[in-house]
Amino acid sequence: GRLSLLSGATAGASVTPVDADFSDLLAEGEGGLLGMVVHPDFAQTRLFTTCQTHVEGGTPTDVRLVTWELSADGAAATRVADPLLGGLPINPSGRHSGCRPTLGADGALLVGTGDTARGAIPQDLSSLGGKVLRVDLATGGPAEGNPFADADDPAQRLVYTYGHRNVQGVAVDADGEVWTAEHGPSTDDEVNLLRPGGNYGWDPSQGGTVGGYDESVPMTDLERFPDAVPAAWSSGSPVEALSGAAFLAGGQW
């Protein structure tokens, strides 16, 4: 729950604390200040957006995106859209609070989310958990061209892909393709190539036939969901606890 401003990206850069109010941040378990994107027009607007777990009156409320404006001197940040988008499910323990915001090649905000360790959420298109969302960075509404844009449910209109467990990394390659890194249970961390509207096959509720959170099911259950998108890469066992993801280019790589 802290922000700092770096003077540069090389050795010896100075680090200056940024005064920002995170008094409503729930820092518990896997929850807290989870990610940040700097807006493409930051040089003019000084805007950036964070993803964070939110508490009101001591009660965990949701995971939300908040847009901030950095002061001209870089010493403070104030909220200008609180929330830009709220209502992402939260687990009071913080478990599976994945919330990774990344800018797509077209400027849309892509947000990987966790399923909060609740079995029915990944396949529930009315829930924002266990998904990758595609959001308009200015309004917090659905980005133009979303696969469920005509859905009656406003939450579903935000969904880009579903059937995820706990997305921790979202990265865009040189061709504009979107890839995610996702935690498996005791096996099968995944790297996934996203396809609009795709189901990635995680269903701990087994179609609503079991209660609780049955982690014995496959990460991508092709028997239950024959059209689910298989992982581009899977760790098998043991898992490697994939976190952030980025594409690197240059001779050294």
Tab-separated table of C-alpha atoms in Angstrom:
chain	number	residue	atom	x	y	z
A	1	GLY	CA	0.000	0.000	0.000
A	2	ARG	CA	2.749	2.464	-0.820
A	3	LEU	CA	3.822	4.350	-3.937
A	4	SER	CA	7.272	5.604	-4.827
A	5	LEU	CA	8.509	7.700	-7.731
A	6	LEU	CA	11.763	6.664	-9.385
A	7	SER	CA	13.907	9.290	-11.094
A	8	GLY	CA	14.978	6.751	-13.711
A	9	ALA	CA	15.429	3.083	-14.505
A	10	THR	CA	19.204	2.846	-14.100
A	11	ALA	CA	21.438	2.192	-11.156
A	12	GLY	CA	21.674	5.124	-8.746
A	13	ALA	CA	18.173	6.437	-9.447
A	14	SER	CA	16.581	8.290	-6.567
A	15	VAL	CA	13.426	6.961	-4.887
A	16	THR	CA	10.879	9.468	-3.594
A	17	PRO	CA	7.816	8.425	-1.548
A	18	VAL	CA	4.484	9.557	-3.036
A	19	ASP	CA	1.827	10.658	-0.561
A	20	ALA	CA	-1.347	8.700	-1.431
A	21	ASP	CA	-4.253	7.651	0.779
A	22	PHE	CA	-4.460	3.862	1.041
A	23	SER	CA	-6.369	3.844	4.327
A	24	ASP	CA	-9.113	1.720	2.716
A	25	LEU	CA	-6.685	-0.901	1.415
A	26	LEU	CA	-7.099	-4.465	2.717
A	27	ALA	CA	-3.588	-5.888	3.044
A	28	GLU	CA	-4.407	-9.475	3.959
A	29	GLY	CA	-3.100	-12.793	2.620
A	30	GLU	CA	-2.717	-12.475	-1.137
A	31	GLY	CA	-4.613	-9.152	-1.215
A	32	GLY	CA	-3.278	-5.621	-1.139
A	33	LEU	CA	-2.023	-3.174	-3.736
A	34	LEU	CA	-1.970	-5.606	-6.642
A	35	GLY	CA	-0.947	-3.797	-9.805
A	36	MET	CA	-0.628	-0.509	-11.656
A	37	VAL	CA	-0.723	0.872	-15.194
A	38	VAL	CA	0.505	4.271	-16.301
A	39	HIS	CA	-1.894	5.813	-18.827
A	40	PRO	CA	-0.594	6.269	-22.392
A	41	ASP	CA	-1.125	10.041	-22.137
A	42	PHE	CA	0.568	10.297	-18.727
A	43	ALA	CA	2.920	13.054	-19.939
A	44	GLN	CA	-0.113	15.317	-20.356
A	45	THR	CA	-2.594	13.982	-17.777
A	46	ARG	CA	-0.332	12.430	-15.096
A	47	LEU	CA	-2.930	9.659	-14.701
A	48	PHE	CA	-2.330	6.090	-13.580
A	49	THR	CA	-4.635	3.290	-12.437
A	50	THR	CA	-4.146	0.799	-9.617
A	51	CYS	CA	-5.905	-2.433	-8.730
A	52	GLN	CA	-6.442	-2.992	-5.011
A	53	THR	CA	-8.443	-4.833	-2.385
A	54	HIS	CA	-10.933	-2.521	-0.677
A	55	VAL	CA	-12.353	-2.396	2.849
A	56	GLU	CA	-15.112	-0.164	4.264
A	57	GLY	CA	-15.697	0.159	8.002
A	58	GLY	CA	-13.542	-2.865	8.639
A	59	THR	CA	-15.540	-5.020	6.178
A	60	PRO	CA	-13.860	-6.332	3.001
A	61	THR	CA	-15.977	-4.982	0.138
A	62	ASP	CA	-14.462	-5.716	-3.261
A	63	VAL	CA	-11.379	-5.622	-5.459
A	64	ARG	CA	-11.393	-2.436	-7.496
A	65	LEU	CA	-9.599	-0.337	-10.062
A	66	VAL	CA	-8.840	3.238	-8.990
A	67	THR	CA	-7.507	6.014	-11.226
A	68	TRP	CA	-5.132	8.578	-9.699
A	69	GLU	CA	-3.507	11.844	-10.756
A	70	LEU	CA	0.109	12.462	-9.796
A	71	SER	CA	0.851	16.000	-8.667
A	72	ALA	CA	3.107	18.157	-10.831
A	73	ASP	CA	5.958	17.845	-8.335
A	74	GLY	CA	5.511	14.071	-8.035
A	75	ALA	CA	5.080	14.287	-4.262
A	76	ALA	CA	1.414	13.226	-4.006
A	77	ALA	CA	-1.360	11.403	-5.824
A	78	THR	CA	-5.108	11.987	-5.570
A	79	ARG	CA	-7.992	9.804	-6.711
A	80	VAL	CA	-9.925	10.991	-9.763
A	81	ALA	CA	-12.026	7.855	-10.385
A	82	ASP	CA	-12.827	5.875	-7.231
A	83	PRO	CA	-13.607	3.346	-8.412
A	84	LEU	CA	-12.941	3.299	-12.125
A	85	LEU	CA	-14.397	-0.201	-11.845
A	86	GLY	CA	-15.562	-1.890	-8.650
A	87	GLY	CA	-17.387	-5.057	-7.776
A	88	LEU	CA	-14.646	-7.589	-8.396
A	89	PRO	CA	-15.232	-10.327	-5.798
A	90	ILE	CA	-13.081	-10.428	-2.685
A	91	ASN	CA	-12.137	-13.119	-0.205
A	92	PRO	CA	-11.699	-11.688	3.334
A	93	SER	CA	-8.627	-13.922	3.736
A	94	GLY	CA	-7.139	-12.387	0.590
A	95	ARG	CA	-6.913	-15.757	-1.149
A	96	HIS	CA	-6.845	-15.691	-4.952
A	97	SER	CA	-6.992	-11.920	-5.187
A	98	GLY	CA	-5.307	-11.837	-8.582
A	99	CYS	CA	-5.746	-8.457	-10.256
A	100	ARG	CA	-3.217	-7.666	-12.966
A	101	PRO	CA	-3.934	-4.590	-15.102
A	102	THR	CA	-2.134	-4.292	-18.443
A	103	LEU	CA	-2.699	-2.114	-21.501
A	104	GLY	CA	-3.583	-3.928	-24.701
A	105	ALA	CA	-2.120	-2.977	-28.053
A	106	ASP	CA	-5.321	-1.057	-28.836
A	107	GLY	CA	-5.257	0.882	-25.551
A	108	ALA	CA	-7.944	-1.192	-23.816
A	109	LEU	CA	-7.276	-2.089	-20.182
A	110	LEU	CA	-6.890	-5.846	-19.692
A	111	VAL	CA	-7.381	-7.065	-16.124
A	112	GLY	CA	-6.614	-10.608	-14.987
A	113	THR	CA	-8.608	-11.588	-11.885
A	114	GLY	CA	-8.669	-14.377	-9.320
A	115	ASP	CA	-11.588	-16.646	-8.427
A	116	THR	CA	-11.376	-15.869	-4.662
A	117	ALA	CA	-11.277	-19.655	-4.055
A	118	ARG	CA	-15.013	-20.006	-4.694
A	119	GLY	CA	-15.916	-22.934	-6.900
A	120	ALA	CA	-18.711	-21.490	-9.045
A	121	ILE	CA	-17.122	-18.139	-9.882
A	122	PRO	CA	-14.783	-19.033	-12.803
A	123	GLN	CA	-17.633	-20.278	-15.013
A	124	ASP	CA	-20.137	-17.643	-13.850
A	125	LEU	CA	-20.277	-14.945	-16.526
A	126	SER	CA	-22.111	-12.613	-14.141
A	127	SER	CA	-19.075	-12.551	-11.831
A	128	LEU	CA	-15.866	-10.619	-12.526
A	129	GLY	CA	-13.694	-13.199	-10.722
A	130	GLY	CA	-11.667	-15.894	-12.488
A	131	LYS	CA	-11.676	-13.852	-15.680
A	132	VAL	CA	-9.690	-11.568	-17.903
A	133	LEU	CA	-11.675	-8.360	-18.280
A	134	ARG	CA	-11.374	-5.856	-21.121
A	135	VAL	CA	-12.192	-2.352	-19.934
A	136	ASP	CA	-12.347	1.159	-21.363
A	137	LEU	CA	-9.555	2.985	-19.522
A	138	ALA	CA	-11.436	6.290	-19.533
A	139	THR	CA	-14.879	5.118	-18.403
A	140	GLY	CA	-14.450	1.775	-16.644
A	141	GLY	CA	-17.106	0.337	-18.952
A	142	PRO	CA	-16.739	-2.441	-21.518
A	143	ALA	CA	-14.106	-1.798	-24.172
A	144	GLU	CA	-15.383	-1.584	-27.722
A	145	GLY	CA	-15.538	-4.960	-29.446
A	146	ASN	CA	-15.830	-7.138	-26.336
A	147	PRO	CA	-17.074	-10.679	-27.088
A	148	PHE	CA	-20.148	-10.424	-24.831
A	149	ALA	CA	-20.968	-6.800	-25.652
A	150	ASP	CA	-24.656	-7.589	-26.235
A	151	ALA	CA	-25.179	-9.505	-22.972
A	152	ASP	CA	-28.028	-8.415	-20.710
A	153	ASP	CA	-25.796	-8.596	-17.643
A	154	PRO	CA	-23.502	-5.525	-17.374
A	155	ALA	CA	-20.752	-7.588	-15.723
A	156	GLN	CA	-20.681	-10.067	-18.596
A	157	ARG	CA	-20.112	-7.237	-21.070
A	158	LEU	CA	-16.723	-6.651	-19.420
A	159	VAL	CA	-15.570	-10.276	-19.792
A	160	TYR	CA	-12.890	-11.077	-22.364
A	161	THR	CA	-12.121	-14.673	-21.257
A	162	TYR	CA	-13.318	-16.875	-18.403
A	163	GLY	CA	-12.707	-20.178	-16.631
A	164	HIS	CA	-9.493	-18.992	-14.932
A	165	ARG	CA	-8.201	-19.847	-11.455
A	166	ASN	CA	-5.888	-17.000	-10.460
A	167	VAL	CA	-4.372	-14.911	-13.238
A	168	GLN	CA	-1.152	-13.279	-12.060
A	169	GLY	CA	0.501	-12.083	-15.255
A	170	VAL	CA	-0.892	-10.432	-18.399
A	171	ALA	CA	1.516	-9.598	-21.227
A	172	VAL	CA	1.076	-8.396	-24.801
A	173	ASP	CA	3.477	-9.585	-27.505
A	174	ALA	CA	4.817	-7.669	-30.507
A	175	ASP	CA	1.858	-8.818	-32.621
A	176	GLY	CA	-0.693	-7.584	-30.073
A	177	GLU	CA	-1.558	-11.091	-28.859
A	178	VAL	CA	-2.432	-11.329	-25.150
A	179	TRP	CA	-0.856	-13.987	-22.939
A	180	THR	CA	-1.499	-14.758	-19.268
A	181	ALA	CA	0.365	-16.551	-16.514
A	182	GLU	CA	-1.905	-18.384	-14.098
A	183	HIS	CA	-1.499	-20.310	-10.852
A	184	GLY	CA	-2.580	-23.938	-10.811
A	185	PRO	CA	-3.360	-25.852	-7.591
A	186	SER	CA	-0.772	-28.563	-6.776
A	187	THR	CA	-0.053	-29.076	-10.505
A	188	ASP	CA	-0.273	-27.281	-13.815
A	189	ASP	CA	0.586	-23.628	-13.626
A	190	GLU	CA	-0.334	-22.333	-17.070
A	191	VAL	CA	0.654	-19.853	-19.726
A	192	ASN	CA	-2.407	-19.135	-21.865
A	193	LEU	CA	-2.897	-17.402	-25.204
A	194	LEU	CA	-6.163	-15.490	-24.956
A	195	ARG	CA	-8.965	-15.846	-27.480
A	196	PRO	CA	-11.951	-13.455	-27.167
A	197	GLY	CA	-14.824	-15.193	-25.425
A	198	GLY	CA	-12.723	-18.267	-24.676
A	199	ASN	CA	-13.354	-20.626	-21.754
A	200	TYR	CA	-10.104	-21.793	-20.128
A	201	GLY	CA	-11.722	-24.729	-18.375
A	202	TRP	CA	-11.320	-24.255	-14.595
A	203	ASP	CA	-14.449	-25.388	-12.711
A	204	PRO	CA	-13.978	-26.400	-9.049
A	205	SER	CA	-17.768	-26.610	-8.647
A	206	GLN	CA	-17.982	-29.349	-11.313
A	207	GLY	CA	-20.916	-27.691	-12.980
A	208	GLY	CA	-22.479	-26.776	-9.657
A	209	THR	CA	-22.695	-30.410	-8.576
A	210	VAL	CA	-20.307	-30.047	-5.625
A	211	GLY	CA	-20.012	-27.424	-2.909
A	212	GLY	CA	-16.846	-25.824	-1.645
A	213	TYR	CA	-13.730	-25.616	-3.765
A	214	ASP	CA	-12.701	-28.938	-5.330
A	215	GLU	CA	-9.118	-28.430	-6.492
A	216	SER	CA	-8.770	-31.996	-7.757
A	217	VAL	CA	-10.332	-31.008	-11.096
A	218	PRO	CA	-8.050	-30.332	-14.094
A	219	MET	CA	-6.872	-26.787	-14.652
A	220	THR	CA	-8.317	-27.091	-18.158
A	221	ASP	CA	-11.180	-29.580	-17.996
A	222	LEU	CA	-11.534	-30.700	-21.601
A	223	GLU	CA	-13.895	-33.520	-20.623
A	224	ARG	CA	-16.455	-31.144	-19.134
A	225	PHE	CA	-15.689	-28.366	-21.629
A	226	PRO	CA	-14.576	-29.912	-24.954
A	227	ASP	CA	-14.245	-26.450	-26.508
A	228	ALA	CA	-12.089	-25.045	-23.717
A	229	VAL	CA	-8.810	-23.443	-24.793
A	230	PRO	CA	-5.832	-25.671	-23.864
A	231	ALA	CA	-2.844	-24.065	-22.181
A	232	ALA	CA	-0.021	-22.908	-24.410
A	233	TRP	CA	2.347	-24.215	-21.719
A	234	SER	CA	1.770	-26.085	-18.469
A	235	SER	CA	4.257	-26.719	-15.669
A	236	GLY	CA	2.968	-30.172	-14.773
A	237	SER	CA	4.294	-31.112	-11.350
A	238	PRO	CA	5.785	-29.445	-9.426
A	239	VAL	CA	4.256	-26.037	-9.996
A	240	GLU	CA	6.480	-22.981	-10.363
A	241	ALA	CA	4.162	-20.298	-8.891
A	242	LEU	CA	4.188	-18.063	-11.962
A	243	SER	CA	3.728	-14.402	-11.108
A	244	GLY	CA	4.208	-11.456	-13.460
A	245	ALA	CA	4.794	-11.881	-17.181
A	246	ALA	CA	6.587	-9.754	-19.750
A	247	PHE	CA	7.967	-10.080	-23.273
A	248	LEU	CA	11.636	-9.158	-23.702
A	249	ALA	CA	13.351	-8.298	-26.969
A	250	GLY	CA	16.955	-7.571	-27.920
A	251	GLY	CA	20.215	-9.318	-28.655
A	252	GLN	CA	20.826	-10.234	-25.010
A	253	TRP	CA	17.683	-12.399	-25.022
